[in-house]
Amino acid sequence: DVKVTQSSRYLVKRTGEKVFLECVQDMDHENMFWYRQDPGLGLRLIYFSYDVKMKEKGDIPEGYSVSREKKERFSLILESASTNQTSMYLCASSTGLAGGRETQYFGPGTRLLVL
Amino acid sequence: SQQGEEDPQALSIQEGENATMNCSYKTSINNLQWYRQNSGRGLVHLILIRSNEREKHSGRLRVTLDTSKKSSSLLITASRAADTASYFCATEGMSGYSTLTFGKGTMLLVSP
């Protein structure tokens, strides 16, 4: 079974702090994704990566950056946390194979509260 | 945004009844997928239907896709209390990257 783990289930940070959210997958997947989930807005893609050191902006990249130094690990960085970044953050991975049959495997999520 | 829309936003039924959720989307797709999310947890993939398919079954799940209407439906037959969750449709576009665009979800409550 694919396992995607996230470093924290719950996190409380203060405005202006630098925040790191870590995600690790154990299935040698090429693609990794970061989403945020807010009530009434569903999941929105922040950034994704299709290879080590490669990154692409999603729909809402402002205020975030990412790092992928190793294939299994994808980090989301909030350079200076703000209260409007309080949210549930979900990491996912997928194989990266062509053919229109990609499914994503999700981690359990990190609930971030910025005070 | 090309976000899809699920309908209804919330659905409450009794165990044993069928649950039907609908999804509409805006652009051409490679495939459409349905995911389930139990309260406060990550999403779990349920079923994928490709753009050239019209219907697909998996256990108690039946998915239909109408690309001319840009819509899909998920039917859960003989619902159980354990089916209580939020259900999301997600579409893979044709951009070349395997990214998904998620809808806002339908919250299903199945009462014993």
mmCIF file of C-alpha atoms in Angstrom:
data_model
loop_
_atom_site.group_PDB
_atom_site.id
_atom_site.type_symbol
_atom_site.label_atom_id
_atom_site.label_comp_id
_atom_site.label_asym_id
_atom_site.label_seq_id
_atom_site.Cartn_x
_atom_site.Cartn_y
_atom_site.Cartn_z
ATOM 1 C CA ASP A 1 0.000 0.000 0.000
ATOM 2 C CA VAL A 2 1.096 3.508 -0.780
ATOM 3 C CA LYS A 3 1.831 5.506 2.284
ATOM 4 C CA VAL A 4 1.968 9.259 2.375
ATOM 5 C CA THR A 5 2.883 10.767 5.696
ATOM 6 C CA GLN A 6 2.820 14.355 6.887
ATOM 7 C CA SER A 7 5.026 15.612 9.660
ATOM 8 C CA SER A 8 2.292 16.985 11.897
ATOM 9 C CA ARG A 9 -1.452 16.486 12.296
ATOM 10 C CA TYR A 10 -1.910 19.778 14.120
ATOM 11 C CA LEU A 11 0.276 22.854 14.161
ATOM 12 C CA VAL A 12 -0.113 26.236 15.849
ATOM 13 C CA LYS A 13 2.096 29.092 14.700
ATOM 14 C CA ARG A 14 2.248 32.845 15.166
ATOM 15 C CA THR A 15 1.882 35.473 12.464
ATOM 16 C CA GLY A 16 5.206 36.126 10.766
ATOM 17 C CA GLU A 17 6.770 32.781 11.625
ATOM 18 C CA LYS A 18 8.362 30.639 8.951
ATOM 19 C CA VAL A 19 6.512 27.345 8.749
ATOM 20 C CA PHE A 20 7.649 24.074 7.220
ATOM 21 C CA LEU A 21 5.213 21.308 6.357
ATOM 22 C CA GLU A 22 6.853 18.049 5.403
ATOM 23 C CA CYS A 23 5.462 15.239 3.289
ATOM 24 C CA VAL A 24 7.038 11.867 2.597
ATOM 25 C CA GLN A 25 5.841 9.098 0.273
ATOM 26 C CA ASP A 26 7.229 5.589 0.178
ATOM 27 C CA MET A 27 6.218 4.374 -3.286
ATOM 28 C CA ASP A 28 8.807 6.009 -5.525
ATOM 29 C CA HIS A 29 6.168 8.286 -7.050
ATOM 30 C CA GLU A 30 7.285 10.940 -9.499
ATOM 31 C CA ASN A 31 4.568 13.496 -8.770
ATOM 32 C CA MET A 32 3.830 15.209 -5.485
ATOM 33 C CA PHE A 33 1.243 17.853 -4.680
ATOM 34 C CA TRP A 34 0.297 20.310 -1.971
ATOM 35 C CA TYR A 35 -3.314 21.411 -1.503
ATOM 36 C CA ARG A 36 -5.134 23.487 1.008
ATOM 37 C CA GLN A 37 -8.690 22.709 1.969
ATOM 38 C CA ASP A 38 -11.077 25.315 3.321
ATOM 39 C CA PRO A 39 -14.786 24.998 4.134
ATOM 40 C CA GLY A 40 -16.906 25.856 1.151
ATOM 41 C CA LEU A 41 -13.913 26.086 -1.174
ATOM 42 C CA GLY A 42 -12.899 22.451 -1.551
ATOM 43 C CA LEU A 43 -9.302 21.533 -2.353
ATOM 44 C CA ARG A 44 -7.114 24.050 -4.117
ATOM 45 C CA LEU A 45 -3.732 23.202 -5.571
ATOM 46 C CA ILE A 46 -0.849 25.266 -4.204
ATOM 47 C CA TYR A 47 2.209 23.719 -5.868
ATOM 48 C CA PHE A 48 3.193 20.445 -7.430
ATOM 49 C CA SER A 49 6.386 18.727 -8.452
ATOM 50 C CA TYR A 50 6.908 16.167 -11.196
ATOM 51 C CA ASP A 51 10.566 15.452 -10.486
ATOM 52 C CA VAL A 52 13.310 16.149 -7.985
ATOM 53 C CA LYS A 53 14.119 19.864 -7.862
ATOM 54 C CA MET A 54 11.254 20.627 -10.245
ATOM 55 C CA LYS A 55 8.215 22.603 -9.155
ATOM 56 C CA GLU A 56 5.196 24.143 -10.775
ATOM 57 C CA LYS A 57 2.721 26.672 -9.429
ATOM 58 C CA GLY A 58 -0.811 25.576 -8.851
ATOM 59 C CA ASP A 59 -3.864 27.766 -8.539
ATOM 60 C CA ILE A 60 -2.929 29.587 -5.330
ATOM 61 C CA PRO A 61 0.885 29.751 -4.928
ATOM 62 C CA GLU A 62 1.049 33.221 -3.389
ATOM 63 C CA GLY A 63 2.608 33.215 0.049
ATOM 64 C CA TYR A 64 4.012 29.704 -0.347
ATOM 65 C CA SER A 65 7.138 28.063 -1.657
ATOM 66 C CA VAL A 66 8.161 24.421 -1.982
ATOM 67 C CA SER A 67 11.240 22.285 -1.973
ATOM 68 C CA ARG A 68 11.894 18.848 -3.397
ATOM 69 C CA GLU A 69 15.483 17.824 -2.817
ATOM 70 C CA LYS A 70 14.743 14.095 -2.686
ATOM 71 C CA LYS A 71 12.188 12.121 -4.638
ATOM 72 C CA GLU A 72 10.287 10.942 -1.605
ATOM 73 C CA ARG A 73 10.037 14.279 0.202
ATOM 74 C CA PHE A 74 8.110 17.419 -0.701
ATOM 75 C CA SER A 75 8.117 20.386 1.641
ATOM 76 C CA LEU A 76 5.712 23.300 1.752
ATOM 77 C CA ILE A 77 7.101 26.512 3.188
ATOM 78 C CA LEU A 78 5.166 29.481 4.472
ATOM 79 C CA GLU A 79 7.806 32.190 4.444
ATOM 80 C CA SER A 80 5.885 34.486 6.797
ATOM 81 C CA ALA A 81 2.716 32.909 8.091
ATOM 82 C CA SER A 82 -0.451 34.975 8.064
ATOM 83 C CA THR A 83 -3.845 34.336 9.620
ATOM 84 C CA ASN A 84 -5.411 33.749 6.205
ATOM 85 C CA GLN A 85 -3.159 30.724 5.834
ATOM 86 C CA THR A 86 -5.004 28.966 8.628
ATOM 87 C CA SER A 87 -6.245 25.869 6.853
ATOM 88 C CA MET A 88 -6.034 22.124 6.375
ATOM 89 C CA TYR A 89 -3.014 21.240 4.232
ATOM 90 C CA LEU A 90 -3.043 18.013 2.273
ATOM 91 C CA CYS A 91 -0.133 16.381 0.524
ATOM 92 C CA ALA A 92 -0.592 13.830 -2.253
ATOM 93 C CA SER A 93 1.518 11.784 -4.630
ATOM 94 C CA SER A 94 0.978 9.936 -7.897
ATOM 95 C CA THR A 95 3.052 7.687 -10.106
ATOM 96 C CA GLY A 96 3.606 10.118 -12.951
ATOM 97 C CA LEU A 97 2.923 7.493 -15.600
ATOM 98 C CA ALA A 98 1.281 8.609 -18.818
ATOM 99 C CA GLY A 99 -1.999 7.218 -20.021
ATOM 100 C CA GLY A 100 -4.696 9.269 -18.330
ATOM 101 C CA ARG A 101 -5.064 6.944 -15.356
ATOM 102 C CA GLU A 102 -3.336 8.879 -12.629
ATOM 103 C CA THR A 103 -4.849 8.613 -9.184
ATOM 104 C CA GLN A 104 -3.531 10.510 -6.211
ATOM 105 C CA TYR A 105 -2.698 9.128 -2.783
ATOM 106 C CA PHE A 106 -3.222 11.508 0.070
ATOM 107 C CA GLY A 107 -1.628 12.006 3.435
ATOM 108 C CA PRO A 108 -3.762 12.494 6.565
ATOM 109 C CA GLY A 109 -3.493 16.273 6.438
ATOM 110 C CA THR A 110 -2.051 18.970 8.700
ATOM 111 C CA ARG A 111 -4.394 21.410 10.416
ATOM 112 C CA LEU A 112 -2.498 24.678 10.684
ATOM 113 C CA LEU A 113 -3.698 27.480 12.909
ATOM 114 C CA VAL A 114 -1.933 30.821 12.570
ATOM 115 C CA LEU A 115 -2.535 33.174 15.470
ATOM 116 C CA SER B 1 -10.448 28.186 -11.998
ATOM 117 C CA GLN B 2 -11.886 25.096 -13.664
ATOM 118 C CA GLN B 3 -13.312 23.785 -10.447
ATOM 119 C CA GLY B 4 -16.151 21.328 -10.698
ATOM 120 C CA GLU B 5 -19.325 21.587 -8.726
ATOM 121 C CA GLU B 6 -20.978 18.794 -6.787
ATOM 122 C CA ASP B 7 -24.674 18.632 -6.186
ATOM 123 C CA PRO B 8 -26.165 18.397 -3.641
ATOM 124 C CA GLN B 9 -23.880 20.042 -1.088
ATOM 125 C CA ALA B 10 -25.289 17.753 1.597
ATOM 126 C CA LEU B 11 -27.335 14.565 1.539
ATOM 127 C CA SER B 12 -28.935 12.703 4.435
ATOM 128 C CA ILE B 13 -30.337 9.199 3.957
ATOM 129 C CA GLN B 14 -31.130 6.026 5.904
ATOM 130 C CA GLU B 15 -29.038 2.877 5.812
ATOM 131 C CA GLY B 16 -30.030 0.674 2.903
ATOM 132 C CA GLU B 17 -31.054 3.566 0.669
ATOM 133 C CA ASN B 18 -29.162 4.620 -2.444
ATOM 134 C CA ALA B 19 -27.204 7.860 -2.563
ATOM 135 C CA THR B 20 -26.662 9.804 -5.774
ATOM 136 C CA MET B 21 -24.235 12.680 -6.119
ATOM 137 C CA ASN B 22 -23.667 14.758 -9.220
ATOM 138 C CA CYS B 23 -20.674 16.625 -10.530
ATOM 139 C CA SER B 24 -20.407 19.202 -13.285
ATOM 140 C CA TYR B 25 -17.206 20.559 -14.763
ATOM 141 C CA LYS B 26 -16.218 23.165 -17.289
ATOM 142 C CA THR B 27 -13.428 22.031 -19.597
ATOM 143 C CA SER B 28 -12.391 18.979 -21.614
ATOM 144 C CA ILE B 29 -10.936 16.203 -19.503
ATOM 145 C CA ASN B 30 -8.775 13.096 -19.686
ATOM 146 C CA ASN B 31 -10.615 11.452 -16.830
ATOM 147 C CA LEU B 32 -12.878 12.113 -13.887
ATOM 148 C CA GLN B 33 -12.309 10.635 -10.461
ATOM 149 C CA TRP B 34 -14.249 10.364 -7.240
ATOM 150 C CA TYR B 35 -12.648 10.542 -3.809
ATOM 151 C CA ARG B 36 -13.986 10.057 -0.296
ATOM 152 C CA GLN B 37 -12.885 11.962 2.790
ATOM 153 C CA ASN B 38 -13.787 10.832 6.252
ATOM 154 C CA SER B 39 -14.063 13.628 8.780
ATOM 155 C CA GLY B 40 -10.772 15.468 9.208
ATOM 156 C CA ARG B 41 -8.732 12.939 7.258
ATOM 157 C CA GLY B 42 -7.030 12.664 3.900
ATOM 158 C CA LEU B 43 -8.843 11.730 0.707
ATOM 159 C CA VAL B 44 -9.126 8.184 -0.559
ATOM 160 C CA HIS B 45 -9.514 7.382 -4.233
ATOM 161 C CA LEU B 46 -12.724 5.505 -5.093
ATOM 162 C CA ILE B 47 -13.044 5.204 -8.837
ATOM 163 C CA LEU B 48 -11.731 6.664 -12.101
ATOM 164 C CA ILE B 49 -13.628 6.938 -15.354
ATOM 165 C CA ARG B 50 -11.868 7.902 -18.537
ATOM 166 C CA SER B 51 -13.289 10.402 -21.004
ATOM 167 C CA ASN B 52 -14.116 7.676 -23.535
ATOM 168 C CA GLU B 53 -16.072 5.634 -20.986
ATOM 169 C CA ARG B 54 -19.716 6.167 -20.102
ATOM 170 C CA GLU B 55 -20.221 3.983 -17.061
ATOM 171 C CA LYS B 56 -18.088 2.155 -14.542
ATOM 172 C CA HIS B 57 -18.803 -0.051 -11.560
ATOM 173 C CA SER B 58 -16.806 -0.921 -8.471
ATOM 174 C CA GLY B 59 -18.565 -2.902 -5.766
ATOM 175 C CA ARG B 60 -21.513 -0.783 -4.597
ATOM 176 C CA LEU B 61 -20.327 2.221 -6.613
ATOM 177 C CA ARG B 62 -21.577 3.164 -10.045
ATOM 178 C CA VAL B 63 -20.193 6.140 -11.911
ATOM 179 C CA THR B 64 -21.529 7.627 -15.119
ATOM 180 C CA LEU B 65 -19.916 10.241 -17.320
ATOM 181 C CA ASP B 66 -21.582 12.412 -19.941
ATOM 182 C CA THR B 67 -18.885 14.436 -21.672
ATOM 183 C CA SER B 68 -21.426 16.234 -23.877
ATOM 184 C CA LYS B 69 -23.043 17.666 -20.755
ATOM 185 C CA LYS B 70 -19.756 17.825 -18.831
ATOM 186 C CA SER B 71 -21.300 15.978 -15.934
ATOM 187 C CA SER B 72 -20.868 12.838 -13.873
ATOM 188 C CA SER B 73 -22.829 11.045 -11.206
ATOM 189 C CA LEU B 74 -21.784 8.740 -8.383
ATOM 190 C CA LEU B 75 -24.325 6.230 -7.120
ATOM 191 C CA ILE B 76 -23.728 4.362 -3.880
ATOM 192 C CA THR B 77 -26.178 1.494 -3.543
ATOM 193 C CA ALA B 78 -27.414 0.010 -0.268
ATOM 194 C CA SER B 79 -25.708 2.696 1.814
ATOM 195 C CA ARG B 80 -24.173 1.891 5.175
ATOM 196 C CA ALA B 81 -23.422 4.121 8.148
ATOM 197 C CA ALA B 82 -19.729 3.673 7.295
ATOM 198 C CA ASP B 83 -20.352 5.479 3.995
ATOM 199 C CA THR B 84 -20.831 8.705 5.950
ATOM 200 C CA ALA B 85 -18.164 11.014 4.520
ATOM 201 C CA SER B 86 -17.582 13.841 2.079
ATOM 202 C CA TYR B 87 -17.321 12.887 -1.580
ATOM 203 C CA PHE B 88 -15.351 14.875 -4.119
ATOM 204 C CA CYS B 89 -15.174 14.686 -7.869
ATOM 205 C CA ALA B 90 -11.890 15.609 -9.508
ATOM 206 C CA THR B 91 -11.084 16.120 -13.148
ATOM 207 C CA GLU B 92 -7.767 15.649 -14.881
ATOM 208 C CA GLY B 93 -7.479 18.235 -17.622
ATOM 209 C CA MET B 94 -5.501 18.058 -20.818
ATOM 210 C CA SER B 95 -2.667 20.385 -19.870
ATOM 211 C CA GLY B 96 0.036 17.733 -20.025
ATOM 212 C CA TYR B 97 0.526 17.619 -16.260
ATOM 213 C CA SER B 98 -1.417 15.066 -14.245
ATOM 214 C CA THR B 99 -3.033 17.614 -11.993
ATOM 215 C CA LEU B 100 -6.553 17.302 -10.664
ATOM 216 C CA THR B 101 -9.155 19.990 -10.172
ATOM 217 C CA PHE B 102 -11.454 19.172 -7.268
ATOM 218 C CA GLY B 103 -15.034 20.158 -6.671
ATOM 219 C CA LYS B 104 -16.292 21.441 -3.340
ATOM 220 C CA GLY B 105 -17.739 18.106 -2.283
ATOM 221 C CA THR B 106 -20.983 16.523 -1.179
ATOM 222 C CA MET B 107 -21.349 15.686 2.499
ATOM 223 C CA LEU B 108 -23.201 12.380 2.883
ATOM 224 C CA LEU B 109 -24.775 11.346 6.177
ATOM 225 C CA VAL B 110 -26.097 7.799 6.417
ATOM 226 C CA SER B 111 -28.161 7.194 9.520
ATOM 227 C CA PRO B 112 -28.567 3.704 11.019
#
